[in-house]
Amino acid sequence: MKILGTGLTGLIGSRIQELLKDKYQFENLSLTTSVDVTDSEKILSLITSSNASLVLHLAAKTDVDGCQKDKEKDIKILRYEDIKERETAWVKEKTAWGVNVIGTKNVINACARSGKKLIYVSTDFVFDGKKEKPYGEEDAPSPINWYGQTKYEGEKLVASSSLSWVILRLAYPYRANFQKRDFARVLIDRLKNGEKVSLITDHIMTPTLADDLSYALETIINKESLGIFHAVGSQFVSPFEAGVIISNIFGFDKNLLQKTTREEFFKNRAGRPFNLALKNDKIQKLGIKMRTFEEGIFEIKKQLNL
């Protein structure tokens, strides 16, 4: 089976290819192959001409603070009366709305024209973090920053389309080896070097091992599942608690862990939700094992041979 993927060279997409390359043929549409999702004509041409039956849409602007800086520019562009002028601006500027919303719209249109199924990769940041209990797939999104807003707008476009679709919400993905380090690798490397790290105590996240996400994707494809799924890990932790877990498993000095708050750490930056605990019951019922953060870090340690 061939999978046409946008953004397959990123942290998640590259791991999916590494683990599933013997089962699927991947065709990469990304900036590294000179494909820009904001280019509607190119996306339409490439997707409709491919014999792949499935599109995995990973390409996104994910820098939360960078997206927030785009908000004013995006709102200005949205006020343009001429649609063509808007599209030209987004292709040129590569703003959060341009990539995450218009890019997704372009992929949807191409899938609709060619009868392809779409798997759209979204984020836990579509939630505001104000709910006391963990979020389920049935909970209504209410993002508090521009990154979350643009990803939610993408979700709405997918859900209202005529396609066969899946929305996969991810949260804080991590893996053993990649040129761009995720939060877990940053912590491991800094603690290994004896550096002090400031870690937030008042933010709850649901970290996800990229390996588990890859196998979850395989199961969803094989079972021909549709709808929204929280493809996340099975443990809720604060960044500080994550640091403690990493220190315990790797034998690092826990005195290097310094406590801080969201208000202090993200001062003058985009707002972050407090409670991003996401339930994964729905995806587990498909027979998918999503590891806890502790189990995931043990796996990372094994893969790193440390």
PDB file of C-alpha atoms in Angstrom:
ATOM      1  CA  MET A   1       0.000   0.000   0.000  1.00  0.00           C
ATOM      2  CA  LYS A   2       1.265   3.477  -0.843  1.00  0.00           C
ATOM      3  CA  ILE A   3       0.914   6.372   1.594  1.00  0.00           C
ATOM      4  CA  LEU A   4       1.242   9.912   0.326  1.00  0.00           C
ATOM      5  CA  GLY A   5       2.546  11.996   3.206  1.00  0.00           C
ATOM      6  CA  THR A   6       3.086  15.702   3.784  1.00  0.00           C
ATOM      7  CA  GLY A   7       5.865  16.551   6.207  1.00  0.00           C
ATOM      8  CA  LEU A   8       7.288  13.028   6.314  1.00  0.00           C
ATOM      9  CA  THR A   9      10.791  14.285   7.067  1.00  0.00           C
ATOM     10  CA  GLY A  10       9.836  15.681  10.480  1.00  0.00           C
ATOM     11  CA  LEU A  11      10.317  14.099  13.906  1.00  0.00           C
ATOM     12  CA  ILE A  12       7.137  12.038  13.652  1.00  0.00           C
ATOM     13  CA  GLY A  13       6.986  11.367   9.928  1.00  0.00           C
ATOM     14  CA  SER A  14      10.555  10.129   9.693  1.00  0.00           C
ATOM     15  CA  ARG A  15       9.987   7.688  12.573  1.00  0.00           C
ATOM     16  CA  ILE A  16       6.792   6.413  10.938  1.00  0.00           C
ATOM     17  CA  GLN A  17       8.758   5.716   7.768  1.00  0.00           C
ATOM     18  CA  GLU A  18      11.581   3.995   9.664  1.00  0.00           C
ATOM     19  CA  LEU A  19       9.243   1.614  11.492  1.00  0.00           C
ATOM     20  CA  LEU A  20       6.693   0.947   8.739  1.00  0.00           C
ATOM     21  CA  LYS A  21       8.842   1.024   5.587  1.00  0.00           C
ATOM     22  CA  ASP A  22       8.583  -2.762   5.134  1.00  0.00           C
ATOM     23  CA  LYS A  23       4.776  -2.576   5.131  1.00  0.00           C
ATOM     24  CA  TYR A  24       4.040   0.596   3.189  1.00  0.00           C
ATOM     25  CA  GLN A  25       5.506   2.552   0.334  1.00  0.00           C
ATOM     26  CA  PHE A  26       5.841   6.206   1.286  1.00  0.00           C
ATOM     27  CA  GLU A  27       5.768   9.148  -1.079  1.00  0.00           C
ATOM     28  CA  ASN A  28       7.041  12.307   0.595  1.00  0.00           C
ATOM     29  CA  LEU A  29       5.520  15.716  -0.087  1.00  0.00           C
ATOM     30  CA  SER A  30       7.484  18.175   2.022  1.00  0.00           C
ATOM     31  CA  LEU A  31       9.709  21.209   1.808  1.00  0.00           C
ATOM     32  CA  THR A  32      12.688  18.850   1.458  1.00  0.00           C
ATOM     33  CA  THR A  33      11.145  17.560  -1.775  1.00  0.00           C
ATOM     34  CA  SER A  34      10.242  21.114  -2.848  1.00  0.00           C
ATOM     35  CA  VAL A  35       6.548  20.747  -2.015  1.00  0.00           C
ATOM     36  CA  ASP A  36       4.778  23.530  -0.127  1.00  0.00           C
ATOM     37  CA  VAL A  37       1.252  22.781   1.134  1.00  0.00           C
ATOM     38  CA  THR A  38       0.273  26.436   0.652  1.00  0.00           C
ATOM     39  CA  ASP A  39       0.786  25.991  -3.115  1.00  0.00           C
ATOM     40  CA  SER A  40      -2.727  24.850  -4.053  1.00  0.00           C
ATOM     41  CA  GLU A  41      -1.981  24.049  -7.696  1.00  0.00           C
ATOM     42  CA  LYS A  42       1.076  21.932  -6.938  1.00  0.00           C
ATOM     43  CA  ILE A  43      -0.668  20.063  -4.119  1.00  0.00           C
ATOM     44  CA  LEU A  44      -3.667  19.384  -6.354  1.00  0.00           C
ATOM     45  CA  SER A  45      -1.462  18.116  -9.170  1.00  0.00           C
ATOM     46  CA  LEU A  46       0.715  15.850  -7.008  1.00  0.00           C
ATOM     47  CA  ILE A  47      -2.080  14.319  -4.939  1.00  0.00           C
ATOM     48  CA  THR A  48      -4.502  13.730  -7.797  1.00  0.00           C
ATOM     49  CA  SER A  49      -1.812  12.196 -10.004  1.00  0.00           C
ATOM     50  CA  SER A  50      -0.618   9.763  -7.307  1.00  0.00           C
ATOM     51  CA  ASN A  51      -1.993   6.223  -7.164  1.00  0.00           C
ATOM     52  CA  ALA A  52      -1.859   6.285  -3.357  1.00  0.00           C
ATOM     53  CA  SER A  53      -5.261   5.738  -1.715  1.00  0.00           C
ATOM     54  CA  LEU A  54      -4.327   7.473   1.552  1.00  0.00           C
ATOM     55  CA  VAL A  55      -2.876  10.868   2.450  1.00  0.00           C
ATOM     56  CA  LEU A  56      -1.176  11.369   5.818  1.00  0.00           C
ATOM     57  CA  HIS A  57      -1.146  15.111   6.477  1.00  0.00           C
ATOM     58  CA  LEU A  58       1.619  15.920   8.944  1.00  0.00           C
ATOM     59  CA  ALA A  59       2.939  19.195   7.523  1.00  0.00           C
ATOM     60  CA  ALA A  60       2.295  22.054   9.937  1.00  0.00           C
ATOM     61  CA  LYS A  61       3.796  25.101  11.545  1.00  0.00           C
ATOM     62  CA  THR A  62       4.225  23.907  15.133  1.00  0.00           C
ATOM     63  CA  ASP A  63       6.362  26.569  16.800  1.00  0.00           C
ATOM     64  CA  VAL A  64       3.836  27.848  19.342  1.00  0.00           C
ATOM     65  CA  ASP A  65       5.542  31.201  19.896  1.00  0.00           C
ATOM     66  CA  GLY A  66       6.270  31.641  16.195  1.00  0.00           C
ATOM     67  CA  CYS A  67       2.611  31.001  15.401  1.00  0.00           C
ATOM     68  CA  GLN A  68       1.539  33.559  17.982  1.00  0.00           C
ATOM     69  CA  LYS A  69       3.720  36.170  16.277  1.00  0.00           C
ATOM     70  CA  ASP A  70       1.883  35.374  13.020  1.00  0.00           C
ATOM     71  CA  LYS A  71      -1.546  36.173  14.477  1.00  0.00           C
ATOM     72  CA  GLU A  72      -1.622  39.883  13.683  1.00  0.00           C
ATOM     73  CA  LYS A  73      -0.356  39.287  10.151  1.00  0.00           C
ATOM     74  CA  ASP A  74      -2.870  36.473   9.589  1.00  0.00           C
ATOM     75  CA  ILE A  75      -5.802  38.583  10.760  1.00  0.00           C
ATOM     76  CA  LYS A  76      -4.700  41.336   8.411  1.00  0.00           C
ATOM     77  CA  ILE A  77      -4.536  38.907   5.465  1.00  0.00           C
ATOM     78  CA  LEU A  78      -7.954  37.463   6.368  1.00  0.00           C
ATOM     79  CA  ARG A  79      -9.413  40.941   5.901  1.00  0.00           C
ATOM     80  CA  TYR A  80      -8.337  41.058   2.256  1.00  0.00           C
ATOM     81  CA  GLU A  81     -11.440  41.071   0.094  1.00  0.00           C
ATOM     82  CA  ASP A  82      -9.720  39.467  -2.875  1.00  0.00           C
ATOM     83  CA  ILE A  83      -9.349  35.702  -2.317  1.00  0.00           C
ATOM     84  CA  LYS A  84      -6.482  35.409  -4.794  1.00  0.00           C
ATOM     85  CA  GLU A  85      -4.635  38.175  -2.973  1.00  0.00           C
ATOM     86  CA  ARG A  86      -5.075  36.257   0.286  1.00  0.00           C
ATOM     87  CA  GLU A  87      -3.729  33.036  -1.219  1.00  0.00           C
ATOM     88  CA  THR A  88      -0.728  34.855  -2.673  1.00  0.00           C
ATOM     89  CA  ALA A  89       0.060  36.402   0.716  1.00  0.00           C
ATOM     90  CA  TRP A  90      -0.077  33.060   2.519  1.00  0.00           C
ATOM     91  CA  VAL A  91       2.156  31.365  -0.047  1.00  0.00           C
ATOM     92  CA  LYS A  92       4.652  34.193   0.382  1.00  0.00           C
ATOM     93  CA  GLU A  93       4.502  34.645   4.157  1.00  0.00           C
ATOM     94  CA  LYS A  94       4.156  30.986   5.302  1.00  0.00           C
ATOM     95  CA  THR A  95       2.213  32.078   8.377  1.00  0.00           C
ATOM     96  CA  ALA A  96       0.481  29.748  10.837  1.00  0.00           C
ATOM     97  CA  TRP A  97      -2.915  30.235   9.170  1.00  0.00           C
ATOM     98  CA  GLY A  98      -1.395  29.820   5.741  1.00  0.00           C
ATOM     99  CA  VAL A  99       0.310  26.515   6.543  1.00  0.00           C
ATOM    100  CA  ASN A 100      -2.080  24.999   9.096  1.00  0.00           C
ATOM    101  CA  VAL A 101      -5.417  26.114   7.636  1.00  0.00           C
ATOM    102  CA  ILE A 102      -4.958  26.966   3.964  1.00  0.00           C
ATOM    103  CA  GLY A 103      -2.450  24.141   3.537  1.00  0.00           C
ATOM    104  CA  THR A 104      -4.942  21.707   5.040  1.00  0.00           C
ATOM    105  CA  LYS A 105      -7.707  23.083   2.833  1.00  0.00           C
ATOM    106  CA  ASN A 106      -5.514  22.461  -0.217  1.00  0.00           C
ATOM    107  CA  VAL A 107      -4.863  18.855   0.845  1.00  0.00           C
ATOM    108  CA  ILE A 108      -8.578  18.268   1.498  1.00  0.00           C
ATOM    109  CA  ASN A 109      -9.547  19.622  -1.906  1.00  0.00           C
ATOM    110  CA  ALA A 110      -6.990  17.406  -3.631  1.00  0.00           C
ATOM    111  CA  CYS A 111      -8.169  14.342  -1.689  1.00  0.00           C
ATOM    112  CA  ALA A 112     -11.775  15.117  -2.602  1.00  0.00           C
ATOM    113  CA  ARG A 113     -10.902  15.417  -6.280  1.00  0.00           C
ATOM    114  CA  SER A 114      -9.082  12.076  -6.287  1.00  0.00           C
ATOM    115  CA  GLY A 115     -11.181  10.057  -3.808  1.00  0.00           C
ATOM    116  CA  LYS A 116      -8.410   9.605  -1.237  1.00  0.00           C
ATOM    117  CA  LYS A 117      -8.781   8.978   2.483  1.00  0.00           C
ATOM    118  CA  LEU A 118      -7.190  11.606   4.739  1.00  0.00           C
ATOM    119  CA  ILE A 119      -5.461  11.196   8.095  1.00  0.00           C
ATOM    120  CA  TYR A 120      -4.950  14.650   9.615  1.00  0.00           C
ATOM    121  CA  VAL A 121      -2.471  14.968  12.472  1.00  0.00           C
ATOM    122  CA  SER A 122      -3.567  17.506  15.078  1.00  0.00           C
ATOM    123  CA  THR A 123      -2.566  18.456  18.613  1.00  0.00           C
ATOM    124  CA  ASP A 124      -3.577  18.537  22.269  1.00  0.00           C
ATOM    125  CA  PHE A 125      -3.272  22.319  22.040  1.00  0.00           C
ATOM    126  CA  VAL A 126      -6.784  22.516  20.583  1.00  0.00           C
ATOM    127  CA  PHE A 127      -7.933  22.378  24.243  1.00  0.00           C
ATOM    128  CA  ASP A 128      -7.793  25.262  26.718  1.00  0.00           C
ATOM    129  CA  GLY A 129      -6.524  23.126  29.609  1.00  0.00           C
ATOM    130  CA  LYS A 130      -9.204  24.336  32.020  1.00  0.00           C
ATOM    131  CA  LYS A 131     -10.966  21.007  32.457  1.00  0.00           C
ATOM    132  CA  GLU A 132     -10.175  19.247  35.731  1.00  0.00           C
ATOM    133  CA  LYS A 133     -10.565  15.746  34.289  1.00  0.00           C
ATOM    134  CA  PRO A 134      -8.701  14.326  31.261  1.00  0.00           C
ATOM    135  CA  TYR A 135      -9.995  15.290  27.831  1.00  0.00           C
ATOM    136  CA  GLY A 136     -11.766  12.753  25.649  1.00  0.00           C
ATOM    137  CA  GLU A 137     -12.400  12.857  21.926  1.00  0.00           C
ATOM    138  CA  GLU A 138     -15.946  14.073  22.577  1.00  0.00           C
ATOM    139  CA  ASP A 139     -14.803  17.225  24.413  1.00  0.00           C
ATOM    140  CA  ALA A 140     -15.185  20.484  22.510  1.00  0.00           C
ATOM    141  CA  PRO A 141     -11.903  22.221  21.599  1.00  0.00           C
ATOM    142  CA  SER A 142     -11.318  25.784  22.805  1.00  0.00           C
ATOM    143  CA  PRO A 143      -7.715  26.802  22.022  1.00  0.00           C
ATOM    144  CA  ILE A 144      -6.041  29.657  23.893  1.00  0.00           C
ATOM    145  CA  ASN A 145      -3.171  30.385  21.475  1.00  0.00           C
ATOM    146  CA  TRP A 146      -2.882  30.915  17.720  1.00  0.00           C
ATOM    147  CA  TYR A 147      -1.137  27.603  17.078  1.00  0.00           C
ATOM    148  CA  GLY A 148      -3.990  25.704  18.718  1.00  0.00           C
ATOM    149  CA  GLN A 149      -6.545  27.863  16.914  1.00  0.00           C
ATOM    150  CA  THR A 150      -5.071  27.195  13.474  1.00  0.00           C
ATOM    151  CA  LYS A 151      -4.857  23.459  14.109  1.00  0.00           C
ATOM    152  CA  TYR A 152      -8.467  23.438  15.292  1.00  0.00           C
ATOM    153  CA  GLU A 153      -9.521  25.314  12.154  1.00  0.00           C
ATOM    154  CA  GLY A 154      -7.822  22.537  10.203  1.00  0.00           C
ATOM    155  CA  GLU A 155      -9.756  19.941  12.197  1.00  0.00           C
ATOM    156  CA  LYS A 156     -13.038  21.662  11.391  1.00  0.00           C
ATOM    157  CA  LEU A 157     -12.247  21.666   7.684  1.00  0.00           C
ATOM    158  CA  VAL A 158     -11.468  17.944   7.771  1.00  0.00           C
ATOM    159  CA  ALA A 159     -14.542  17.014   9.822  1.00  0.00           C
ATOM    160  CA  SER A 160     -16.898  18.991   7.589  1.00  0.00           C
ATOM    161  CA  SER A 161     -15.486  17.538   4.365  1.00  0.00           C
ATOM    162  CA  SER A 162     -17.002  14.715   2.317  1.00  0.00           C
ATOM    163  CA  LEU A 163     -13.857  12.610   2.744  1.00  0.00           C
ATOM    164  CA  SER A 164     -13.246   9.416   4.651  1.00  0.00           C
ATOM    165  CA  TRP A 165     -11.142  10.933   7.413  1.00  0.00           C
ATOM    166  CA  VAL A 166      -9.259  10.400  10.646  1.00  0.00           C
ATOM    167  CA  ILE A 167      -8.077  13.120  13.022  1.00  0.00           C
ATOM    168  CA  LEU A 168      -5.152  12.011  15.183  1.00  0.00           C
ATOM    169  CA  ARG A 169      -4.423  14.313  18.116  1.00  0.00           C
ATOM    170  CA  LEU A 170      -0.858  13.991  19.371  1.00  0.00           C
ATOM    171  CA  ALA A 171       0.830  15.360  22.471  1.00  0.00           C
ATOM    172  CA  TYR A 172       4.511  16.030  23.178  1.00  0.00           C
ATOM    173  CA  PRO A 173       6.015  13.328  20.913  1.00  0.00           C
ATOM    174  CA  TYR A 174       9.512  12.085  21.753  1.00  0.00           C
ATOM    175  CA  ARG A 175      11.950   9.565  20.272  1.00  0.00           C
ATOM    176  CA  ALA A 176      15.511   8.344  20.674  1.00  0.00           C
ATOM    177  CA  ASN A 177      17.281   9.843  17.669  1.00  0.00           C
ATOM    178  CA  PHE A 178      16.475  12.816  15.464  1.00  0.00           C
ATOM    179  CA  GLN A 179      18.476  15.875  14.418  1.00  0.00           C
ATOM    180  CA  LYS A 180      15.916  18.213  16.013  1.00  0.00           C
ATOM    181  CA  ARG A 181      15.707  17.259  19.659  1.00  0.00           C
ATOM    182  CA  ASP A 182      12.320  16.877  21.362  1.00  0.00           C
ATOM    183  CA  PHE A 183      11.692  17.857  24.989  1.00  0.00           C
ATOM    184  CA  ALA A 184      12.775  14.455  26.353  1.00  0.00           C
ATOM    185  CA  ARG A 185      16.064  14.394  24.436  1.00  0.00           C
ATOM    186  CA  VAL A 186      16.819  17.966  25.506  1.00  0.00           C
ATOM    187  CA  LEU A 187      16.332  16.936  29.131  1.00  0.00           C
ATOM    188  CA  ILE A 188      18.393  13.759  28.743  1.00  0.00           C
ATOM    189  CA  ASP A 189      21.285  15.564  27.072  1.00  0.00           C
ATOM    190  CA  ARG A 190      21.360  18.485  29.490  1.00  0.00           C
ATOM    191  CA  LEU A 191      21.133  16.312  32.605  1.00  0.00           C
ATOM    192  CA  LYS A 192      23.765  13.966  31.200  1.00  0.00           C
ATOM    193  CA  ASN A 193      26.082  16.996  30.854  1.00  0.00           C
ATOM    194  CA  GLY A 194      25.400  18.034  34.433  1.00  0.00           C
ATOM    195  CA  GLU A 195      23.440  21.160  33.480  1.00  0.00           C
ATOM    196  CA  LYS A 196      20.712  22.593  35.675  1.00  0.00           C
ATOM    197  CA  VAL A 197      17.259  22.695  34.086  1.00  0.00           C
ATOM    198  CA  SER A 198      14.201  24.763  35.040  1.00  0.00           C
ATOM    199  CA  LEU A 199      11.050  22.681  34.753  1.00  0.00           C
ATOM    200  CA  ILE A 200       7.414  23.740  35.060  1.00  0.00           C
ATOM    201  CA  THR A 201       5.331  22.296  37.876  1.00  0.00           C
ATOM    202  CA  ASP A 202       1.905  23.733  36.922  1.00  0.00           C
ATOM    203  CA  HIS A 203       1.419  22.273  33.450  1.00  0.00           C
ATOM    204  CA  ILE A 204       0.156  18.732  32.799  1.00  0.00           C
ATOM    205  CA  MET A 205       1.037  16.974  29.545  1.00  0.00           C
ATOM    206  CA  THR A 206       0.562  13.520  28.029  1.00  0.00           C
ATOM    207  CA  PRO A 207       3.885  12.611  26.353  1.00  0.00           C
ATOM    208  CA  THR A 208       3.780  10.168  23.448  1.00  0.00           C
ATOM    209  CA  LEU A 209       6.507   7.800  22.271  1.00  0.00           C
ATOM    210  CA  ALA A 210       6.781   8.242  18.498  1.00  0.00           C
ATOM    211  CA  ASP A 211       7.224   4.478  18.080  1.00  0.00           C
ATOM    212  CA  ASP A 212       3.791   3.839  19.620  1.00  0.00           C
ATOM    213  CA  LEU A 213       2.247   6.475  17.402  1.00  0.00           C
ATOM    214  CA  SER A 214       3.665   4.706  14.344  1.00  0.00           C
ATOM    215  CA  TYR A 215       2.106   1.383  15.339  1.00  0.00           C
ATOM    216  CA  ALA A 216      -1.163   3.119  16.214  1.00  0.00           C
ATOM    217  CA  LEU A 217      -1.245   4.555  12.710  1.00  0.00           C
ATOM    218  CA  GLU A 218      -0.695   1.086  11.255  1.00  0.00           C
ATOM    219  CA  THR A 219      -3.617  -0.332  13.253  1.00  0.00           C
ATOM    220  CA  ILE A 220      -5.937   2.521  12.288  1.00  0.00           C
ATOM    221  CA  ILE A 221      -5.115   1.963   8.626  1.00  0.00           C
ATOM    222  CA  ASN A 222      -5.546  -1.814   8.821  1.00  0.00           C
ATOM    223  CA  LYS A 223      -8.844  -1.585  10.697  1.00  0.00           C
ATOM    224  CA  GLU A 224     -10.064   1.172   8.349  1.00  0.00           C
ATOM    225  CA  SER A 225     -11.026   3.228  11.405  1.00  0.00           C
ATOM    226  CA  LEU A 226     -12.568   6.669  11.022  1.00  0.00           C
ATOM    227  CA  GLY A 227     -13.129   9.617  13.352  1.00  0.00           C
ATOM    228  CA  ILE A 228     -11.122  11.403  16.044  1.00  0.00           C
ATOM    229  CA  PHE A 229      -8.515   9.575  18.128  1.00  0.00           C
ATOM    230  CA  HIS A 230      -6.196  10.709  20.896  1.00  0.00           C
ATOM    231  CA  ALA A 231      -2.996   8.948  19.894  1.00  0.00           C
ATOM    232  CA  VAL A 232      -1.171   9.824  23.099  1.00  0.00           C
ATOM    233  CA  GLY A 233       0.750   8.124  25.879  1.00  0.00           C
ATOM    234  CA  SER A 234      -0.765   6.551  28.992  1.00  0.00           C
ATOM    235  CA  GLN A 235       0.638   8.812  31.710  1.00  0.00           C
ATOM    236  CA  PHE A 236      -0.023  12.423  32.693  1.00  0.00           C
ATOM    237  CA  VAL A 237       3.013  14.312  34.011  1.00  0.00           C
ATOM    238  CA  SER A 238       4.251  17.827  34.589  1.00  0.00           C
ATOM    239  CA  PRO A 239       7.573  18.778  32.961  1.00  0.00           C
ATOM    240  CA  PHE A 240       9.142  18.653  36.435  1.00  0.00           C
ATOM    241  CA  GLU A 241       7.792  15.147  37.016  1.00  0.00           C
ATOM    242  CA  ALA A 242       9.132  14.178  33.583  1.00  0.00           C
ATOM    243  CA  GLY A 243      12.556  15.375  34.696  1.00  0.00           C
ATOM    244  CA  VAL A 244      12.344  13.254  37.848  1.00  0.00           C
ATOM    245  CA  ILE A 245      11.370  10.162  35.827  1.00  0.00           C
ATOM    246  CA  ILE A 246      14.242  10.688  33.379  1.00  0.00           C
ATOM    247  CA  SER A 247      16.690  11.239  36.252  1.00  0.00           C
ATOM    248  CA  ASN A 248      15.561   8.051  37.999  1.00  0.00           C
ATOM    249  CA  ILE A 249      15.801   5.889  34.878  1.00  0.00           C
ATOM    250  CA  PHE A 250      19.143   7.266  33.656  1.00  0.00           C
ATOM    251  CA  GLY A 251      20.659   7.789  37.109  1.00  0.00           C
ATOM    252  CA  PHE A 252      21.086  11.541  36.724  1.00  0.00           C
ATOM    253  CA  ASP A 253      21.466  13.965  39.635  1.00  0.00           C
ATOM    254  CA  LYS A 254      17.963  15.149  40.639  1.00  0.00           C
ATOM    255  CA  ASN A 255      19.508  18.208  42.306  1.00  0.00           C
ATOM    256  CA  LEU A 256      19.911  19.580  38.769  1.00  0.00           C
ATOM    257  CA  LEU A 257      16.115  19.885  38.496  1.00  0.00           C
ATOM    258  CA  GLN A 258      14.859  23.375  39.310  1.00  0.00           C
ATOM    259  CA  LYS A 259      11.147  24.166  39.763  1.00  0.00           C
ATOM    260  CA  THR A 260       9.431  27.005  37.896  1.00  0.00           C
ATOM    261  CA  THR A 261       5.915  28.012  36.816  1.00  0.00           C
ATOM    262  CA  ARG A 262       4.191  28.609  33.490  1.00  0.00           C
ATOM    263  CA  GLU A 263       3.962  32.302  34.288  1.00  0.00           C
ATOM    264  CA  GLU A 264       7.710  32.563  34.848  1.00  0.00           C
ATOM    265  CA  PHE A 265       8.869  30.217  32.081  1.00  0.00           C
ATOM    266  CA  PHE A 266       6.569  31.550  29.347  1.00  0.00           C
ATOM    267  CA  LYS A 267       6.707  35.240  30.282  1.00  0.00           C
ATOM    268  CA  ASN A 268       5.991  37.406  27.202  1.00  0.00           C
ATOM    269  CA  ARG A 269       5.329  34.278  25.130  1.00  0.00           C
ATOM    270  CA  ALA A 270       2.198  32.535  23.852  1.00  0.00           C
ATOM    271  CA  GLY A 271      -0.127  31.254  26.566  1.00  0.00           C
ATOM    272  CA  ARG A 272       0.008  27.570  27.430  1.00  0.00           C
ATOM    273  CA  PRO A 273      -2.917  25.507  28.746  1.00  0.00           C
ATOM    274  CA  PHE A 274      -2.682  24.086  32.279  1.00  0.00           C
ATOM    275  CA  ASN A 275      -4.207  20.615  32.093  1.00  0.00           C
ATOM    276  CA  LEU A 276      -3.503  18.792  28.833  1.00  0.00           C
ATOM    277  CA  ALA A 277      -4.241  15.330  30.167  1.00  0.00           C
ATOM    278  CA  LEU A 278      -5.764  13.393  27.261  1.00  0.00           C
ATOM    279  CA  LYS A 279      -7.527  10.040  27.539  1.00  0.00           C
ATOM    280  CA  ASN A 280      -6.517   7.343  25.059  1.00  0.00           C
ATOM    281  CA  ASP A 281      -9.213   4.755  25.894  1.00  0.00           C
ATOM    282  CA  LYS A 282     -10.667   4.904  22.389  1.00  0.00           C
ATOM    283  CA  ILE A 283      -7.425   4.074  20.651  1.00  0.00           C
ATOM    284  CA  GLN A 284      -6.486   1.418  23.227  1.00  0.00           C
ATOM    285  CA  LYS A 285      -9.762  -0.369  22.427  1.00  0.00           C
ATOM    286  CA  LEU A 286      -8.390  -0.956  18.926  1.00  0.00           C
ATOM    287  CA  GLY A 287      -5.742  -3.152  20.540  1.00  0.00           C
ATOM    288  CA  ILE A 288      -3.031  -0.491  20.489  1.00  0.00           C
ATOM    289  CA  LYS A 289      -0.554  -0.335  23.367  1.00  0.00           C
ATOM    290  CA  MET A 290       0.377   3.251  24.210  1.00  0.00           C
ATOM    291  CA  ARG A 291       3.148   3.225  26.754  1.00  0.00           C
ATOM    292  CA  THR A 292       3.427   5.331  29.895  1.00  0.00           C
ATOM    293  CA  PHE A 293       6.142   7.984  29.977  1.00  0.00           C
ATOM    294  CA  GLU A 294       8.215   5.775  32.268  1.00  0.00           C
ATOM    295  CA  GLU A 295       7.933   2.841  29.865  1.00  0.00           C
ATOM    296  CA  GLY A 296       8.750   5.113  26.954  1.00  0.00           C
ATOM    297  CA  ILE A 297      11.875   6.499  28.617  1.00  0.00           C
ATOM    298  CA  PHE A 298      13.069   2.952  29.388  1.00  0.00           C
ATOM    299  CA  GLU A 299      12.696   2.246  25.646  1.00  0.00           C
ATOM    300  CA  ILE A 300      14.613   5.438  24.773  1.00  0.00           C
ATOM    301  CA  LYS A 301      17.415   4.420  27.147  1.00  0.00           C
ATOM    302  CA  LYS A 302      17.616   1.015  25.476  1.00  0.00           C
ATOM    303  CA  GLN A 303      17.715   2.533  21.984  1.00  0.00           C
ATOM    304  CA  LEU A 304      20.397   5.046  23.011  1.00  0.00           C
ATOM    305  CA  ASN A 305      22.483   2.293  24.648  1.00  0.00           C
ATOM    306  CA  LEU A 306      22.996   4.454  27.729  1.00  0.00           C
TER     307      LEU A 306
END
